[in-house]
XYZ file of C-alpha atoms in Angstrom:
644
model
C 0.000 0.000 0.000
C 2.870 2.390 0.817
C 4.451 1.701 -2.578
C 1.102 2.424 -4.241
C 0.853 5.758 -2.450
C 4.386 6.676 -3.510
C 3.530 6.237 -7.190
C 2.770 9.266 -9.329
C -0.728 10.206 -10.446
C 0.008 9.194 -14.054
C 1.200 5.749 -12.922
C -1.895 5.276 -10.785
C -4.249 6.259 -13.603
C -2.373 4.029 -16.049
C -2.553 1.100 -13.629
C -6.283 1.613 -13.133
C -6.736 1.820 -16.907
C -4.848 -1.447 -17.444
C -6.932 -3.098 -14.713
C -10.095 -1.782 -16.355
C -9.078 -3.148 -19.778
C -8.192 -6.517 -18.252
C -11.553 -6.759 -16.477
C -13.461 -5.743 -19.603
C -11.381 -8.147 -21.695
C -12.023 -11.009 -19.259
C -15.769 -10.388 -19.257
C -15.737 -10.120 -23.052
C -13.790 -13.387 -23.292
C -16.328 -15.214 -21.091
C -19.260 -13.858 -23.110
C -17.563 -14.616 -26.432
C -16.639 -18.121 -25.278
C -20.246 -18.806 -24.211
C -21.626 -17.447 -27.491
C -19.028 -19.400 -29.467
C -19.962 -22.636 -27.748
C -23.653 -22.042 -28.458
C -22.864 -21.221 -32.078
C -20.727 -24.331 -32.479
C -23.463 -26.470 -30.919
C -26.042 -25.027 -33.325
C -23.669 -25.484 -36.246
C -23.001 -29.065 -35.211
C -26.757 -29.726 -34.884
C -27.357 -28.239 -38.341
C -24.533 -30.391 -39.713
C -26.105 -33.500 -38.224
C -29.518 -32.610 -39.721
C -27.933 -31.997 -43.116
C -26.036 -35.273 -42.871
C -29.307 -37.070 -42.031
C -31.055 -35.658 -45.121
C -28.092 -36.437 -47.374
C -27.917 -39.966 -45.933
C -31.595 -40.587 -46.713
C -31.153 -39.231 -50.253
C -28.072 -41.398 -50.890
C -29.807 -44.549 -49.638
C -32.918 -43.714 -51.688
C -30.794 -43.282 -54.820
C -29.484 -46.834 -54.430
C -32.685 -48.360 -52.984
C -35.693 -46.527 -54.484
C -38.165 -48.472 -52.318
C -37.026 -46.401 -49.296
C -39.227 -43.388 -48.566
C -38.943 -40.604 -46.008
C -40.184 -37.092 -45.230
C -38.711 -33.919 -43.715
C -40.563 -31.966 -41.019
C -40.676 -28.185 -40.571
C -37.469 -28.243 -38.489
C -35.543 -30.041 -41.232
C -35.480 -33.379 -39.388
C -35.768 -36.627 -41.357
C -38.913 -38.484 -40.183
C -41.108 -41.402 -41.264
C -38.321 -43.470 -42.857
C -40.084 -46.448 -44.498
C -38.106 -49.354 -46.024
C -39.836 -52.609 -46.886
C -36.693 -54.596 -46.105
C -33.126 -53.662 -45.219
C -30.586 -55.694 -47.216
C -28.309 -57.894 -45.193
C -25.255 -56.249 -46.762
C -26.113 -52.760 -48.107
C -23.777 -51.083 -50.551
C -20.794 -49.660 -48.587
C -20.337 -46.939 -51.175
C -23.286 -45.107 -49.562
C -21.472 -44.539 -46.233
C -18.211 -43.680 -47.996
C -19.939 -41.156 -50.254
C -21.611 -39.485 -47.230
C -18.243 -39.190 -45.461
C -16.735 -37.590 -48.573
C -19.616 -35.077 -48.891
C -20.310 -34.006 -45.270
C -17.309 -35.302 -43.314
C -19.650 -37.232 -40.978
C -19.974 -40.973 -40.443
C -22.984 -43.193 -41.323
C -24.122 -46.558 -39.991
C -27.072 -48.563 -41.391
C -28.473 -50.699 -38.555
C -30.662 -53.773 -39.196
C -32.753 -55.468 -36.516
C -31.824 -59.128 -36.075
C -34.590 -60.967 -34.249
C -32.394 -64.020 -33.715
C -29.755 -61.992 -31.874
C -32.358 -59.645 -30.367
C -30.172 -56.665 -31.231
C -29.371 -54.139 -33.941
C -26.614 -55.260 -36.333
C -24.353 -52.863 -38.231
C -25.266 -53.897 -41.796
C -23.057 -51.175 -43.317
C -20.876 -48.633 -41.507
C -17.948 -46.321 -42.054
C -16.533 -47.334 -38.645
C -13.251 -49.195 -38.762
C -11.495 -51.110 -36.037
C -7.842 -50.832 -34.985
C -6.828 -52.986 -37.984
C -8.637 -50.702 -40.421
C -11.412 -53.241 -41.152
C -15.038 -52.198 -41.416
C -17.146 -53.096 -38.402
C -19.946 -54.550 -40.566
C -21.923 -57.276 -38.806
C -21.126 -56.099 -35.258
C -23.929 -55.649 -32.723
C -25.062 -52.302 -31.317
C -25.152 -53.692 -27.789
C -27.887 -54.013 -25.182
C -26.377 -51.215 -23.065
C -26.236 -48.682 -25.905
C -28.131 -45.478 -24.922
C -29.960 -45.321 -28.290
C -31.355 -48.884 -28.190
C -34.432 -48.146 -26.060
C -35.408 -45.057 -28.091
C -35.088 -46.904 -31.416
C -37.213 -49.809 -30.189
C -39.921 -47.293 -29.257
C -39.763 -45.897 -32.771
C -38.260 -42.605 -31.594
C -35.159 -40.817 -32.917
C -32.103 -40.496 -30.676
C -29.890 -37.386 -30.539
C -27.191 -37.558 -27.882
C -23.700 -38.668 -26.933
C -22.086 -42.090 -26.789
C -18.597 -43.583 -26.776
C -17.481 -45.280 -29.983
C -14.123 -47.066 -29.946
C -13.303 -45.265 -26.681
C -13.943 -41.742 -28.047
C -17.022 -39.557 -27.325
C -19.231 -38.974 -30.376
C -22.441 -37.040 -31.060
C -25.116 -39.394 -32.491
C -28.270 -38.779 -34.554
C -30.183 -42.053 -35.163
C -33.576 -42.212 -36.966
C -35.646 -45.386 -36.748
C -36.387 -47.230 -40.016
C -39.805 -48.873 -40.099
C -41.488 -51.431 -42.312
C -44.752 -50.468 -44.054
C -46.661 -52.172 -41.208
C -44.992 -49.864 -38.617
C -42.430 -52.295 -37.178
C -38.949 -50.976 -36.378
C -36.559 -52.919 -38.597
C -33.442 -50.812 -38.350
C -31.974 -47.311 -38.205
C -29.998 -44.736 -40.173
C -27.400 -43.278 -37.796
C -25.043 -40.344 -38.302
C -22.244 -39.537 -35.849
C -19.314 -37.171 -35.561
C -16.434 -37.129 -33.010
C -16.620 -34.334 -30.433
C -12.862 -33.806 -30.670
C -13.447 -31.806 -33.871
C -15.608 -29.345 -31.942
C -12.986 -29.103 -29.169
C -10.215 -28.303 -31.689
C -12.271 -25.509 -33.287
C -13.191 -24.053 -29.899
C -9.573 -24.145 -28.686
C -8.263 -22.315 -31.764
C -10.977 -19.662 -31.515
C -10.356 -19.159 -27.783
C -6.645 -18.604 -28.417
C -7.478 -15.975 -31.029
C -9.840 -14.229 -28.584
C -7.188 -14.204 -25.816
C -4.572 -12.737 -28.168
C -7.016 -10.063 -29.361
C -7.975 -9.065 -25.799
C -4.297 -8.830 -24.780
C -3.400 -6.638 -27.774
C -6.363 -4.310 -27.182
C -5.530 -4.027 -23.452
C -1.871 -3.139 -24.110
C -2.720 -0.581 -26.796
C -5.473 0.982 -24.652
C -3.167 1.239 -21.628
C -0.428 2.855 -23.746
C -2.832 5.420 -25.185
C -4.235 6.260 -21.735
C -0.707 6.567 -20.327
C 0.250 9.105 -23.005
C -3.014 11.044 -22.595
C -2.739 11.152 -18.782
C 0.891 12.224 -18.990
C 0.030 15.076 -21.377
C -2.926 16.239 -19.243
C -1.093 16.101 -15.884
C 2.275 17.531 -17.010
C 1.432 21.117 -15.811
C 1.005 19.777 -12.261
C 4.778 19.197 -12.050
C 5.429 22.912 -12.579
C 2.834 23.839 -9.960
C 4.436 21.382 -7.519
C 7.837 23.083 -7.970
C 6.240 26.522 -7.427
C 4.572 25.261 -4.254
C 7.936 24.066 -2.920
C 9.614 27.448 -3.561
C 6.759 29.370 -1.920
C 6.904 27.017 1.078
C 10.640 27.803 1.333
C 9.811 31.525 1.549
C 10.502 32.569 -2.054
C 7.488 34.774 -2.864
C 9.101 36.202 -6.019
C 8.505 33.040 -8.013
C 6.179 33.310 -11.017
C 3.195 30.937 -10.967
C 2.598 29.299 -14.405
C -0.736 28.377 -16.074
C -2.649 31.362 -14.629
C -4.576 31.932 -17.875
C -5.842 28.361 -18.249
C -9.598 27.828 -17.955
C -9.521 24.256 -16.605
C -8.942 22.832 -13.104
C -5.176 23.304 -13.440
C -5.750 27.016 -14.058
C -7.906 27.123 -10.922
C -5.088 25.499 -8.920
C -2.565 27.993 -10.370
C -4.723 30.995 -9.410
C -5.091 29.526 -5.926
C -1.292 29.254 -5.644
C -0.985 32.883 -6.822
C -3.382 34.042 -4.098
C -1.413 31.999 -1.560
C 1.870 33.576 -2.768
C 0.439 37.094 -2.393
C -0.880 36.290 1.086
C 2.530 34.913 2.084
C 4.278 38.060 0.799
C 1.821 40.256 2.698
C 2.410 38.325 5.928
C 6.184 38.665 5.482
C 5.825 42.440 4.993
C 3.800 42.749 8.196
C 6.447 40.780 10.076
C 9.221 43.058 8.768
C 7.324 46.192 9.797
C 6.794 44.803 13.283
C 10.508 44.064 13.642
C 11.370 47.606 12.503
C 9.051 49.001 15.159
C 10.722 46.850 17.827
C 14.201 48.027 16.653
C 13.031 51.657 16.846
C 11.746 51.091 20.361
C 15.092 49.457 21.290
C 16.993 52.519 20.026
C 14.750 54.893 22.018
C 15.309 52.863 25.183
C 19.129 52.946 24.536
C 19.089 56.816 24.208
C 17.184 57.076 27.526
C 19.529 54.732 29.424
C 20.946 57.700 31.588
C 17.450 58.595 32.881
C 16.206 55.084 33.645
C 16.821 55.612 37.401
C 14.077 58.304 37.503
C 11.848 56.270 35.199
C 12.151 53.126 37.335
C 8.691 53.855 38.700
C 7.298 53.766 35.094
C 5.863 57.275 35.584
C 6.262 59.173 32.338
C 4.261 62.217 33.645
C 7.200 63.440 35.768
C 9.378 66.238 34.370
C 12.173 68.414 35.731
C 10.694 71.804 36.518
C 12.527 75.185 36.682
C 10.430 77.593 38.905
C 11.205 81.390 38.766
C 12.106 81.593 42.436
C 14.516 78.692 42.136
C 15.614 78.331 38.568
C 17.414 75.239 37.567
C 21.114 75.811 37.244
C 21.936 76.904 33.766
C 24.607 74.324 33.304
C 21.948 71.690 33.887
C 19.328 73.408 31.754
C 20.393 71.546 28.695
C 20.244 68.263 30.631
C 16.754 69.098 31.939
C 15.570 70.128 28.531
C 17.077 67.024 27.073
C 15.526 64.884 29.821
C 12.128 66.553 29.446
C 12.394 66.219 25.686
C 13.313 62.549 26.127
C 10.322 61.998 28.462
C 7.963 63.720 26.023
C 9.352 61.768 23.104
C 9.102 58.481 25.038
C 5.498 59.259 25.986
C 4.547 59.930 22.375
C 6.326 56.771 21.265
C 4.604 54.562 23.845
C 1.216 56.021 22.937
C 1.874 55.173 19.295
C 2.963 51.624 20.239
C -0.222 51.202 22.289
C -2.357 52.236 19.321
C -0.414 49.873 17.049
C -0.935 46.989 19.510
C -4.672 47.677 19.600
C -4.782 47.810 15.785
C -2.861 44.526 15.522
C -5.202 42.984 18.101
C -8.251 44.116 16.111
C -6.765 42.862 12.833
C -5.836 39.515 14.375
C -9.364 39.151 15.789
C -10.900 39.935 12.415
C -8.474 37.590 10.640
C -9.272 34.849 13.152
C -13.011 35.228 12.449
C -12.469 35.155 8.709
C -10.169 32.124 8.990
C -12.756 30.346 11.143
C -15.477 31.149 8.605
C -13.218 29.936 5.807
C -12.553 26.734 7.756
C -16.288 26.101 8.145
C -16.896 26.776 4.470
C -14.009 24.505 3.497
C -15.421 21.704 5.637
C -18.854 22.239 4.054
C -17.287 22.240 0.598
C -15.387 19.018 1.390
C -18.599 17.319 2.544
C -20.418 18.538 -0.565
C -17.612 17.270 -2.800
C -17.715 13.897 -1.052
C -21.478 13.634 -1.635
C -20.975 14.758 -5.234
C -18.298 12.090 -5.746
C -20.650 9.418 -4.355
C -23.481 10.626 -6.606
C -21.141 10.625 -9.612
C -20.111 7.039 -8.771
C -23.770 5.969 -8.799
C -24.423 7.934 -12.000
C -21.351 6.387 -13.659
C -22.524 2.890 -12.709
C -26.012 3.686 -14.056
C -24.653 5.021 -17.371
C -22.386 1.981 -17.749
C -25.378 -0.311 -17.137
C -27.365 1.690 -19.720
C -24.523 1.362 -22.230
C -24.380 -2.407 -21.689
C -28.171 -2.735 -22.089
C -28.062 -0.605 -25.258
C -25.348 -2.870 -26.676
C -27.493 -5.939 -25.930
C -30.529 -4.285 -27.570
C -28.339 -3.440 -30.573
C -27.344 -7.106 -30.914
C -30.986 -8.203 -30.577
C -32.121 -5.702 -33.234
C -29.373 -6.909 -35.580
C -30.593 -10.488 -35.088
C -34.205 -9.356 -35.731
C -33.087 -7.619 -38.919
C -31.358 -10.798 -40.081
C -34.458 -12.872 -39.381
C -36.622 -10.322 -41.194
C -34.271 -10.556 -44.213
C -34.662 -14.342 -44.158
C -38.458 -13.907 -43.943
C -38.325 -11.622 -46.999
C -36.386 -14.249 -48.933
C -38.955 -16.906 -47.962
C -41.778 -14.643 -49.156
C -39.999 -14.064 -52.469
C -39.616 -17.819 -52.930
C -43.306 -18.260 -52.098
C -44.231 -15.657 -54.748
C -42.135 -17.537 -57.315
C -43.813 -20.831 -56.345
C -47.286 -19.275 -56.667
C -46.430 -18.008 -60.144
C -45.245 -21.486 -61.167
C -48.481 -23.001 -59.799
C -50.477 -20.468 -61.822
C -48.566 -21.390 -65.001
C -49.143 -25.106 -64.308
C -52.875 -24.415 -63.886
C -52.973 -22.740 -67.303
C -51.226 -25.752 -68.868
C -53.703 -28.150 -67.217
C -56.566 -26.016 -68.584
C -55.186 -26.428 -72.087
C -54.907 -30.199 -71.532
C -58.550 -30.415 -70.387
C -59.575 -28.528 -73.536
C -57.797 -31.182 -75.601
C -59.531 -33.942 -73.591
C -62.886 -32.255 -74.192
C -62.203 -32.141 -77.946
C -61.186 -35.810 -77.930
C -64.392 -36.726 -76.091
C -66.439 -34.761 -78.634
C -64.716 -36.494 -81.560
C -65.151 -39.882 -79.874
C -68.847 -39.159 -79.376
C -69.209 -38.344 -83.091
C -67.374 -41.522 -84.047
C -69.585 -43.578 -81.722
C -72.679 -41.942 -83.239
C -71.503 -42.769 -86.741
C -70.727 -46.309 -85.622
C -74.261 -46.647 -84.245
C -75.724 -45.466 -87.524
C -73.619 -47.957 -89.460
C -74.596 -50.743 -87.056
C -78.270 -49.930 -87.582
C -77.765 -50.177 -91.311
C -76.097 -53.526 -90.914
C -79.153 -54.911 -89.182
C -78.891 -58.067 -87.140
C -75.191 -58.455 -87.861
C -74.353 -55.051 -86.438
C -76.088 -55.382 -83.064
C -72.880 -56.279 -81.219
C -71.062 -53.407 -82.802
C -73.981 -51.110 -81.835
C -73.612 -52.129 -78.199
C -69.901 -51.342 -78.319
C -70.602 -47.995 -79.974
C -73.140 -47.179 -77.268
C -70.601 -47.950 -74.543
C -67.969 -45.859 -76.328
C -70.454 -43.014 -76.533
C -71.244 -43.294 -72.856
C -67.535 -43.339 -72.041
C -66.920 -40.271 -74.219
C -69.790 -38.458 -72.488
C -68.345 -39.248 -69.051
C -64.889 -38.093 -70.202
C -66.428 -34.851 -71.447
C -68.239 -34.325 -68.123
C -65.064 -35.076 -66.156
C -63.063 -32.657 -68.316
C -65.634 -29.935 -67.633
C -65.488 -30.656 -63.882
C -61.677 -30.548 -63.971
C -61.794 -27.270 -65.876
C -64.183 -25.814 -63.272
C -61.954 -26.936 -60.375
C -58.833 -25.626 -62.118
C -60.578 -22.294 -62.716
C -61.375 -22.039 -59.004
C -57.816 -23.073 -58.102
C -56.427 -20.432 -60.474
C -58.544 -17.741 -58.824
C -57.422 -18.865 -55.363
C -53.789 -18.962 -56.527
C -54.107 -15.426 -57.895
C -55.613 -14.269 -54.593
C -52.832 -16.020 -52.673
C -50.215 -14.481 -54.967
C -51.690 -11.031 -54.294
C -51.574 -11.629 -50.530
C -48.002 -12.920 -50.720
C -46.962 -9.855 -52.755
C -48.570 -7.614 -50.124
C -46.766 -9.581 -47.418
C -43.464 -9.124 -49.259
C -44.032 -5.361 -49.504
C -44.919 -5.152 -45.806
C -41.827 -7.172 -44.915
C -39.700 -4.836 -47.046
C -41.024 -1.796 -45.162
C -40.521 -3.654 -41.880
C -36.925 -4.510 -42.784
C -36.154 -0.863 -43.637
C -37.653 0.270 -40.323
C -35.725 -2.393 -38.427
C -32.519 -1.164 -40.088
C -33.353 2.411 -39.101
C -34.103 1.381 -35.503
C -30.887 -0.677 -35.403
C -28.883 2.366 -36.545
C -30.505 4.600 -33.911
C -29.911 2.014 -31.163
C -26.266 1.722 -32.232
C -25.963 5.539 -31.979
C -27.559 5.413 -28.526
C -25.114 2.700 -27.434
C -22.130 4.746 -28.698
C -23.440 7.877 -26.923
C -23.918 5.902 -23.699
C -20.336 4.599 -23.890
C -19.009 8.133 -24.499
C -21.083 9.458 -21.568
C -19.711 6.676 -19.370
C -16.113 7.654 -20.259
C -16.882 11.370 -19.681
C -18.459 10.667 -16.285
C -15.443 8.588 -15.293
C -13.143 11.533 -16.072
C -15.434 13.943 -14.161
C -15.513 11.538 -11.223
C -11.701 11.429 -11.149
C -11.540 15.241 -11.229
C -14.052 15.564 -8.386
C -12.056 13.118 -6.255
C -8.876 15.116 -6.892
C -10.704 18.353 -6.031
C -11.992 16.704 -2.838
C -8.423 15.792 -1.844
C -7.170 19.334 -2.512
C -10.096 20.761 -0.514
C -9.166 18.556 2.451
C -5.603 19.866 2.270
C -6.859 23.461 2.030
C -8.928 22.823 5.147
C -5.754 21.801 6.983
C -4.043 25.005 5.804
C -6.986 27.125 6.998
C -6.833 25.447 10.423
C -3.128 26.284 10.634
C -3.848 29.912 9.627
C -6.491 30.112 12.365
C -3.963 28.862 14.906
C -1.389 31.451 13.757
C -3.955 34.280 14.046
C -4.817 33.174 17.588
C -1.121 33.260 18.530
C -0.822 36.780 17.030
C -3.886 37.873 19.009
C -2.336 36.541 22.245
C 0.945 38.380 21.541
C -0.952 41.664 20.963
C -2.871 41.167 24.227
C 0.364 40.629 26.151
C 1.842 43.799 24.566
C -1.222 45.848 25.580
C -0.995 44.471 29.122
C 2.691 45.479 29.332
C 1.915 49.037 28.128
C -0.853 49.412 30.714
C 1.822 49.382 33.441
C 3.078 52.784 32.194
C 1.388 55.972 33.339
C 0.958 57.990 30.178
C -0.188 61.640 30.113
C -3.317 62.742 28.326
C -1.424 65.881 27.160
C 2.348 66.410 27.049
C 3.710 68.097 30.221
C 5.898 70.474 28.278
C 2.942 72.046 26.577
C 4.454 71.420 23.173
C 2.022 70.223 20.523
C 1.971 66.444 20.014
C 3.217 65.474 16.559
C 0.544 64.103 14.233
C 0.571 60.301 14.122
C 0.954 58.788 10.737
C -1.499 56.210 9.486
C -0.755 52.885 11.082
C 0.258 50.446 8.360
C -0.175 47.348 10.500
C -3.940 46.897 10.342
C -4.852 44.995 7.192
C -8.411 44.861 5.880
C -9.117 41.176 5.366
C -12.817 41.530 4.641
C -12.442 42.653 1.038
C -11.012 40.081 -1.339
C -10.794 42.701 -4.068
C -8.456 45.078 -2.152
C -5.019 45.366 -3.771
C -2.048 44.007 -1.795
C 0.268 46.528 -0.112
C 3.314 47.738 -2.014
C 6.323 45.485 -1.622
C 9.414 47.196 -0.121
C 12.407 47.451 -2.394
C 14.759 45.558 -0.063
C 12.228 42.953 1.030
C 13.513 39.622 2.220
C 11.209 36.722 3.161
C 11.155 35.943 6.879
C 9.721 32.599 8.009
C 6.812 32.755 10.433
C 7.493 31.671 14.031
C 6.609 28.046 14.749
C 4.049 27.566 17.494
C 3.327 24.765 19.853
C 0.258 23.756 17.869
C 2.260 23.151 14.691
C 2.944 19.524 15.677
C 5.607 19.107 13.045
C 3.295 20.022 10.147
C 3.379 23.123 8.005
C 3.550 24.154 4.391
C 5.844 21.236 3.627
C 2.947 18.873 4.425
C 0.692 20.779 2.074
C-alpha cells in the first residue's frame, strides 16, 4: 500500500486503466466463449440434420423403395423401407463421409440376436477393417429409443472416443422398427475448433488491453504535465521565495484554478512577510529609544512618564543643567509619544488579528462544508457512472438483438420471395392443365361423333351389327363421361387459379410489408447503435469527471488543513498583541504632554490589514524585502507548508 501511495498520479491512472481493460477483456472473453460454444453447438446440430437428409437421399438413390419425409425443423422423419438388405452397398457410407465429413451406420434389426446389427458402416477397427456385422449392444443409450420408434440425438462412446449421435428409426410399411440410419461425428473436432478460436480471442484481448493502456498513459501524462510545474512553485513558496512566477494562470480548466489559488497563496505569504518586517522595525526603533534614555532610567524606574524636571522662577534650575533638563524633558515627552503610538499599534494589531481569526474560522467552516459537498458529489457521480455503464451495456445488448431481428426479417423476406415464385409457377401449371382439359374435351367430342356414326352404321347392318352397336353405345357413354369429367376438372382448375391469384396477391402484399418492416428495423438498429455509442461516451466522460471531483476533494481537504493552521497562527498573534497591551498598561501615560508642546501628528498605522475585502489590492512590496519565516508555534505539531 505504501508503494502504491508513492507512485505518481500518471502511474496510478495508467494502472487503473490497465486493470479496467483486463476486467473488460475477461468479461468479453467469457461472453464470447459462451456465445461461441452455443454457435458451435447449433452449427453441429445443423450439420447433423444436413447429414441425415443427405444420408436418406443417398440410400434412396441406391434403394428406391425407401421413402422418407422432412418436417418443418428439417429433421428426417417417417423413414419407411420394406426390407433392409443384409449387406447394403458400402459406397453409400463412404460417399456421405466424402460429402459431409460425418460418419454413417445402417443398422438392421436381427430378431435371432435380439439386437441391432451394423449392416453397413464407415466405422473401422484398430486394424482398419469395417465393423460390418457387429452388434449395437444391449447397453447402448440409443437402443431403447429406437425400439420405441423414436429418434435419438445424444452422446455415446465409440471405440473409446465420445461422439455425437443422430439415429432415426427405419420402419417397415406395417410400422415395425426394422433398423436405423445413424449419423455420428467425433466431439474432438468441436474441441479443436473451440480451442483455436479461444486462443485468437485471448490474443485479441491482450493486444487491445496493451494498446489501450499505452494510449491512456500518453493522454494522462500530457494532461497532468502542468502539475509538475505547480508542484515546484509550491515548494519554492513554502521555502519563503514569494518572487517566483506561478505558471498556467490563464488556463480555464482545473489546473488554471489550482494555479490561481497558488498565486493568491503567494500574495498572502508576501503580505504576511511584509507585516512581520514592519513589526521588527518598530521593535528596533523602540530598542533605540530605550538605549538613548539609558541615563534617565533611574528616575523612570517607577514607570511614571508624567514626571518632568521643573525650573520655577524663584529657584531656577542651574543653567549648566538646563540643557540636561531640557534634554531629559524632551526625552520623556518623546518616550510618551512613542509609547502612545505603540499602544495604538498593539490595539490595531489585536483588532486585525481578531478579524483575521473570524475570517479564517469562517473559511474553515466553508471549506469543511465544501469538502462534505464534494464527497457527496463524488458518491453521486459514482452511482451515476454505474447507471450510465449499465445503460450502455443494455443498449449494446438491444443493438445485438435488433441486428438479429433484422437478419431474421431478411430471411423472412427471402422466404416470401420464394413463395411468390412458387405461386407463379403453380399459376402457369394451372394454365397448362386447362389447355390439356380442352384437348380432352375435344377428344371426347370427336369420340362421341365416331360412336354416333358407328351406331348409324350398325343400324344399317341390321342383325349383324347389333354387337357393334352395343360397343358404340358404350364408347359413346364413355366419351360423355370423359367430357363431363373434363368440364369438372376445368371448373376446379378455374377455381384453383382464382385462389392462386388471390394467394399471390396476398403474398406480394406480405413481401411489400416485410420490405417496409426490414427498412424500419434497419433504421431502428442504426438509432440504437448511436444510442449505445453515446452511452459509452457518456460513461467515459463521467469517469473523467468523477476522477476530477475526487482530486478536487483531496485538494479541498488539504486546504482545510491550511486554513486550520492559519487560524492557529492568528490566535497566537492575538495573544501576543494582548500581552503587549498588558505590558503598556503598566506605564502611566499623560493625556497631554507636560511640556505644553504640541503632540506630533501620528501617521497612518500600516499594520492593520483589511481582510474583509477580497478585491483590495495588496500593499506595495518594499524594495529591499527579504522573506522571513513565520514563528513556529506549539500547535504546529511538526506540520506546516511542507505537508501541504
